mmCIF file with all atom_site columns, C-alpha atoms in Angstrom:
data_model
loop_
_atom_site.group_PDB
_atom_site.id
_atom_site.type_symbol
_atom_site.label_atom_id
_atom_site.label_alt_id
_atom_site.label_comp_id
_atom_site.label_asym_id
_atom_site.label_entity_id
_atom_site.label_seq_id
_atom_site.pdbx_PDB_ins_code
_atom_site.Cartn_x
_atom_site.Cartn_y
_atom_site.Cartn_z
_atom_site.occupancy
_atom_site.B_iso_or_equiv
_atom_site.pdbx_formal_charge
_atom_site.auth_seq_id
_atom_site.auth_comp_id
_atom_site.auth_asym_id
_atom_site.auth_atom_id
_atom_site.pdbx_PDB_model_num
ATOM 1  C CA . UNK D 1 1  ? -61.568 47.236 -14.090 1.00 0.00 ? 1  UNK D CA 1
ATOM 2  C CA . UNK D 1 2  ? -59.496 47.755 -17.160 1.00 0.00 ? 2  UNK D CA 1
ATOM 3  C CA . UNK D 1 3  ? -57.117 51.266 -16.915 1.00 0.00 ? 3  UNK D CA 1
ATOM 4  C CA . UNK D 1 4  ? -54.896 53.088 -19.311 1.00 0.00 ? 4  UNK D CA 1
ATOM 5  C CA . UNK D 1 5  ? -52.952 55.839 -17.798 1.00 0.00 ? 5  UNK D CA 1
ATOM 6  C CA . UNK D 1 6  ? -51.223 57.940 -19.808 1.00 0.00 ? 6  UNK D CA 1
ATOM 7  C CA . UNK D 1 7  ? -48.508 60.084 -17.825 1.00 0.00 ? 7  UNK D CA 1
ATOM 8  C CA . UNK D 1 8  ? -46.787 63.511 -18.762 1.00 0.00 ? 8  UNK D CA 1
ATOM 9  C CA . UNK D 1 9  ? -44.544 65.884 -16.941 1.00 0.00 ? 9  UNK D CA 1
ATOM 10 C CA . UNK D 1 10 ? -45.950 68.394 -15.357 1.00 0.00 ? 10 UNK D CA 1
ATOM 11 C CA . UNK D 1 11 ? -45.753 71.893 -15.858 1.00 0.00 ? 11 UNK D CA 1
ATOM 12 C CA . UNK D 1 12 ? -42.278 73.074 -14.736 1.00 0.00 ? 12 UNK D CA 1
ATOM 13 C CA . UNK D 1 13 ? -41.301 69.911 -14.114 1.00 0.00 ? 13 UNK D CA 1
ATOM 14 C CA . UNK D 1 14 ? -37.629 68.545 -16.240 1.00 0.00 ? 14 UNK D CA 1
ATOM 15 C CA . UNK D 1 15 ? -37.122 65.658 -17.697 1.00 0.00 ? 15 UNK D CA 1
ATOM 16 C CA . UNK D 1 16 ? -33.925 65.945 -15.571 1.00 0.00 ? 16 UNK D CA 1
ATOM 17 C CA . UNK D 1 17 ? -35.899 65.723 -12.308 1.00 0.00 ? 17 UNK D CA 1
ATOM 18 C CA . UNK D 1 18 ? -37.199 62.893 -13.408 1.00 0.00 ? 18 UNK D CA 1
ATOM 19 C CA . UNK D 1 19 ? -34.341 60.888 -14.324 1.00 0.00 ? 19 UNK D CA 1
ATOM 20 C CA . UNK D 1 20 ? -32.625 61.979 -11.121 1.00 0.00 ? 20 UNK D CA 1
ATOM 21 C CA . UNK D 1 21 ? -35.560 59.053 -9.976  1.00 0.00 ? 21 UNK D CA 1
ATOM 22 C CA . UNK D 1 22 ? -35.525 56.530 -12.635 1.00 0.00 ? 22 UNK D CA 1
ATOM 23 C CA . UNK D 1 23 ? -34.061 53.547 -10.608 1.00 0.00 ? 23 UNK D CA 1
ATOM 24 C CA . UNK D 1 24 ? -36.329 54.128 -8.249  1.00 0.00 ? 24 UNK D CA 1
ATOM 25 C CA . UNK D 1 25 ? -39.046 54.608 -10.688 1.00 0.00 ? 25 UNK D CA 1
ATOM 26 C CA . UNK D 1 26 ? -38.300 51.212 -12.727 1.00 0.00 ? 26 UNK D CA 1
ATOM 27 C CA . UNK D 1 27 ? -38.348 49.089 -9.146  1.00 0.00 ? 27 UNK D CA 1
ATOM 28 C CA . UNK D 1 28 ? -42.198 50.583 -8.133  1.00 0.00 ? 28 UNK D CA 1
ATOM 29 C CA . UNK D 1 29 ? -43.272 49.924 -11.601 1.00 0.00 ? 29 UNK D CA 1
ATOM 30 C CA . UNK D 1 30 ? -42.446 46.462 -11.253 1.00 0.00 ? 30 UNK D CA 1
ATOM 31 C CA . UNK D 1 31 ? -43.650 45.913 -8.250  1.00 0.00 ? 31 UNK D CA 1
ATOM 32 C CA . UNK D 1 32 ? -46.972 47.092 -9.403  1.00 0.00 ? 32 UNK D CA 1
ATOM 33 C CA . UNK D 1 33 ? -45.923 44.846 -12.478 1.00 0.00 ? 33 UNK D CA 1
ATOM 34 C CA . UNK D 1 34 ? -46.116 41.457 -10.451 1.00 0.00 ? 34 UNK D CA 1
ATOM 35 C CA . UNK D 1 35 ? -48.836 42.551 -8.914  1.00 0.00 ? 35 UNK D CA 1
ATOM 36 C CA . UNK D 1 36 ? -50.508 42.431 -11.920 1.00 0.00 ? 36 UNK D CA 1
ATOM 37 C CA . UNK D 1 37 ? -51.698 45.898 -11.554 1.00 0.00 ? 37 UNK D CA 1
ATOM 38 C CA . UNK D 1 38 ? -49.646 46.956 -14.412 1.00 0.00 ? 38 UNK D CA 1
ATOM 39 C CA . UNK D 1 39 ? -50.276 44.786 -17.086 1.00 0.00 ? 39 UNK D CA 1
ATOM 40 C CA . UNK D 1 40 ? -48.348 46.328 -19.651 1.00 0.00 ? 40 UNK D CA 1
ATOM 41 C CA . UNK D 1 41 ? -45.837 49.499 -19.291 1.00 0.00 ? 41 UNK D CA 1
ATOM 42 C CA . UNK D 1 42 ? -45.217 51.532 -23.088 1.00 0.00 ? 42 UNK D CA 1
ATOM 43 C CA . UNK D 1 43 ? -42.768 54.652 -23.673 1.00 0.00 ? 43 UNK D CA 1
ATOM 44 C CA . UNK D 1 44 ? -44.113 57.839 -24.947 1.00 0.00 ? 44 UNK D CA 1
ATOM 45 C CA . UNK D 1 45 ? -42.736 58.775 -28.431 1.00 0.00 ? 45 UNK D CA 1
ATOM 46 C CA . UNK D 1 46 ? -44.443 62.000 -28.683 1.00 0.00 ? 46 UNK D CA 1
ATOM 47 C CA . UNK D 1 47 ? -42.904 63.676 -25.317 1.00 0.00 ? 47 UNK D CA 1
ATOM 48 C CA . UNK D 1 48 ? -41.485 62.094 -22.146 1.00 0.00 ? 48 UNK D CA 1
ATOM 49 C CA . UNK D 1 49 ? -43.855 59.762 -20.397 1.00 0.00 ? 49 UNK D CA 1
ATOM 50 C CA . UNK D 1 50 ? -45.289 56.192 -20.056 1.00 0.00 ? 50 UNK D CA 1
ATOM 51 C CA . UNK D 1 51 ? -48.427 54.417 -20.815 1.00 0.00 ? 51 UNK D CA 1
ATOM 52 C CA . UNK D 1 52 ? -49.810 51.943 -18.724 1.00 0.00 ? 52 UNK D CA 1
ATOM 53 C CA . UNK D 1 53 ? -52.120 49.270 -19.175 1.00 0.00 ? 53 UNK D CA 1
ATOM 54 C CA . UNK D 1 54 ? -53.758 48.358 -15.791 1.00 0.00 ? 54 UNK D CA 1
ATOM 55 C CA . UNK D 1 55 ? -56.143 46.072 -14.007 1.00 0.00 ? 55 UNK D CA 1
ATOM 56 C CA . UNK D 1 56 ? -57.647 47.391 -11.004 1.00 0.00 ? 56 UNK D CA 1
ATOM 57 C CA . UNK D 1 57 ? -60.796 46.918 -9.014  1.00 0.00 ? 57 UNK D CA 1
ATOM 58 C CA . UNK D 1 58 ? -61.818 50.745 -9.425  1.00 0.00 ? 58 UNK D CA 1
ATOM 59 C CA . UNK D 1 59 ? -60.515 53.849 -10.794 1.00 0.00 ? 59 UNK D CA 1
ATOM 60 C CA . UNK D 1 60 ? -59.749 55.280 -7.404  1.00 0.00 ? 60 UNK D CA 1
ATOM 61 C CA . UNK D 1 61 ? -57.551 52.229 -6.557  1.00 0.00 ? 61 UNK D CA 1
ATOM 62 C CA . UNK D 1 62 ? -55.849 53.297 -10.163 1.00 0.00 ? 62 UNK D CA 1
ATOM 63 C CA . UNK D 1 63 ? -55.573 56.306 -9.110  1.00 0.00 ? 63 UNK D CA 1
ATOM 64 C CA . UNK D 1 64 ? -53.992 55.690 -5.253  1.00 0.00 ? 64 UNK D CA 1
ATOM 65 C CA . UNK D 1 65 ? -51.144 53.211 -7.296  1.00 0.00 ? 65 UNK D CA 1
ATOM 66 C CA . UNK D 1 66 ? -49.988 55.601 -9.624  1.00 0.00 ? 66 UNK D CA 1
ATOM 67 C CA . UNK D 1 67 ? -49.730 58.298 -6.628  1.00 0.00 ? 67 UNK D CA 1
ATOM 68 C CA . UNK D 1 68 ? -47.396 56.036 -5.302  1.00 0.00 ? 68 UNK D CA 1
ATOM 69 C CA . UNK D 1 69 ? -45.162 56.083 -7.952  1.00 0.00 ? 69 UNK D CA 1
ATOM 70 C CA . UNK D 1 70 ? -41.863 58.275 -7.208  1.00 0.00 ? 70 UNK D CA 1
ATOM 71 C CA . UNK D 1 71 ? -42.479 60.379 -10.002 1.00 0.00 ? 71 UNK D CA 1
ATOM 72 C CA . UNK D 1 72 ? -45.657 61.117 -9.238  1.00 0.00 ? 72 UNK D CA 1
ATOM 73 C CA . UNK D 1 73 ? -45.063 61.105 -5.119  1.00 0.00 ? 73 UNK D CA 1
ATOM 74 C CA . UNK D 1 74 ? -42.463 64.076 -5.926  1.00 0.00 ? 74 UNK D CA 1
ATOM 75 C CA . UNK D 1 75 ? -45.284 65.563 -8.207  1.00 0.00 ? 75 UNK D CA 1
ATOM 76 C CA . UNK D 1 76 ? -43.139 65.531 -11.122 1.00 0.00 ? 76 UNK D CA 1
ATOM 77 C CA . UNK D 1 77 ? -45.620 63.678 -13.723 1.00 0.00 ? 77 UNK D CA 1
ATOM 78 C CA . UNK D 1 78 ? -49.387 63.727 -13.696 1.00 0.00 ? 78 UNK D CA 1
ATOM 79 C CA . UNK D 1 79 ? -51.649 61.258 -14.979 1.00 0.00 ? 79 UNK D CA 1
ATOM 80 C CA . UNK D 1 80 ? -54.751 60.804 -17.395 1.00 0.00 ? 80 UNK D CA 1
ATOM 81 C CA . UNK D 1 81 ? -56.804 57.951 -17.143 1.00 0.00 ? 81 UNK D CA 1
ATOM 82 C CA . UNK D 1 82 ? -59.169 56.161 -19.324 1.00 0.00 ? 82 UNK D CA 1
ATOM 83 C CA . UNK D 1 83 ? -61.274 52.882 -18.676 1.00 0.00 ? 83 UNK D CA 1
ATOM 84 C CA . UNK D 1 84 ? -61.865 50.632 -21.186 1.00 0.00 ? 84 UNK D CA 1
ATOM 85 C CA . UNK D 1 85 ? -63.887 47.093 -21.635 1.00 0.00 ? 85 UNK D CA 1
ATOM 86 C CA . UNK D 1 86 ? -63.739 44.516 -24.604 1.00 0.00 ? 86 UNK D CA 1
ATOM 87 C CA . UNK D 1 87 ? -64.191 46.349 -28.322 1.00 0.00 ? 87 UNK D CA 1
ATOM 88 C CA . UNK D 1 88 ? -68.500 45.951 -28.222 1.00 0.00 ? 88 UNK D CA 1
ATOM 89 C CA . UNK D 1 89 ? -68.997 46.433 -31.903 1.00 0.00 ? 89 UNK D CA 1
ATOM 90 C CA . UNK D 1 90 ? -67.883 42.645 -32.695 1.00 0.00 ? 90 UNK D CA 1
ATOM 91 C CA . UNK D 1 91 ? -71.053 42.016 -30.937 1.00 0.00 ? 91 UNK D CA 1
ATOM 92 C CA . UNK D 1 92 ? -73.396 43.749 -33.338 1.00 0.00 ? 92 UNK D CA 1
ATOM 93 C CA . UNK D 1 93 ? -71.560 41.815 -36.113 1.00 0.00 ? 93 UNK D CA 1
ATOM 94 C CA . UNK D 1 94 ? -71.079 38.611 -34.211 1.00 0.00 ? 94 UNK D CA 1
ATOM 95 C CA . UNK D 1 95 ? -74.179 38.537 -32.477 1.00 0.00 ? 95 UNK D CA 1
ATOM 96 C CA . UNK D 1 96 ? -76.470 38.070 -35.616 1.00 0.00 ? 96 UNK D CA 1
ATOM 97 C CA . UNK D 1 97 ? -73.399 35.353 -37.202 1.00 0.00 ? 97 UNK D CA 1
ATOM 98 C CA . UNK D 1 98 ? -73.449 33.222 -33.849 1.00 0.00 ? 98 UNK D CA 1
#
């Protein structure tokens, strides 16, 4: 199952918590990142978060390895997520060329 989870800080939360845990952050996404549960890992530009591209058996497993993740452990950030499949309009397009 194809995840993007989009992460914000939390009410009350500072960004200066959350640096406070960056190493620490940076070395769990990783490991997710060979794991290939994190496929691809994208900065926020409109506030302070990340955007993650993940591939996951189901959204609860999604869920349980972003909980893991210091800054959500310390419940600093909170998550949104969103699954997605292949872009199915090319089908009603392709379909009738094919």
């Amino acid at each position: 199952m194809r995840v993007i989870a989009i992460s914000r800080l939390k009410s009350g939360a500072s960004e200066e918590k959350a640096m406070a845990l960056n190493a620490k952050e940076l070395l769990k996404e990783w490991e997710l990142q060979k794991a290939d549960v994190i496929r691809q890992a994208h900065s926020r530009t409109d506030q302070f978060g990340s955007i993650f591209m993940m591939e996951t058996k189901t959204m609860e497993e999604a869920k349980n390895k972003l909980a893991s993740l210091p800054l959500a452990a310390e419940g600093l950030v909170e998550f949104e997520l969103f699954p997605y499949q292949a872009y199915e309009a090319y089908e009603s397009i392709l379909g009738k060329i094919a």
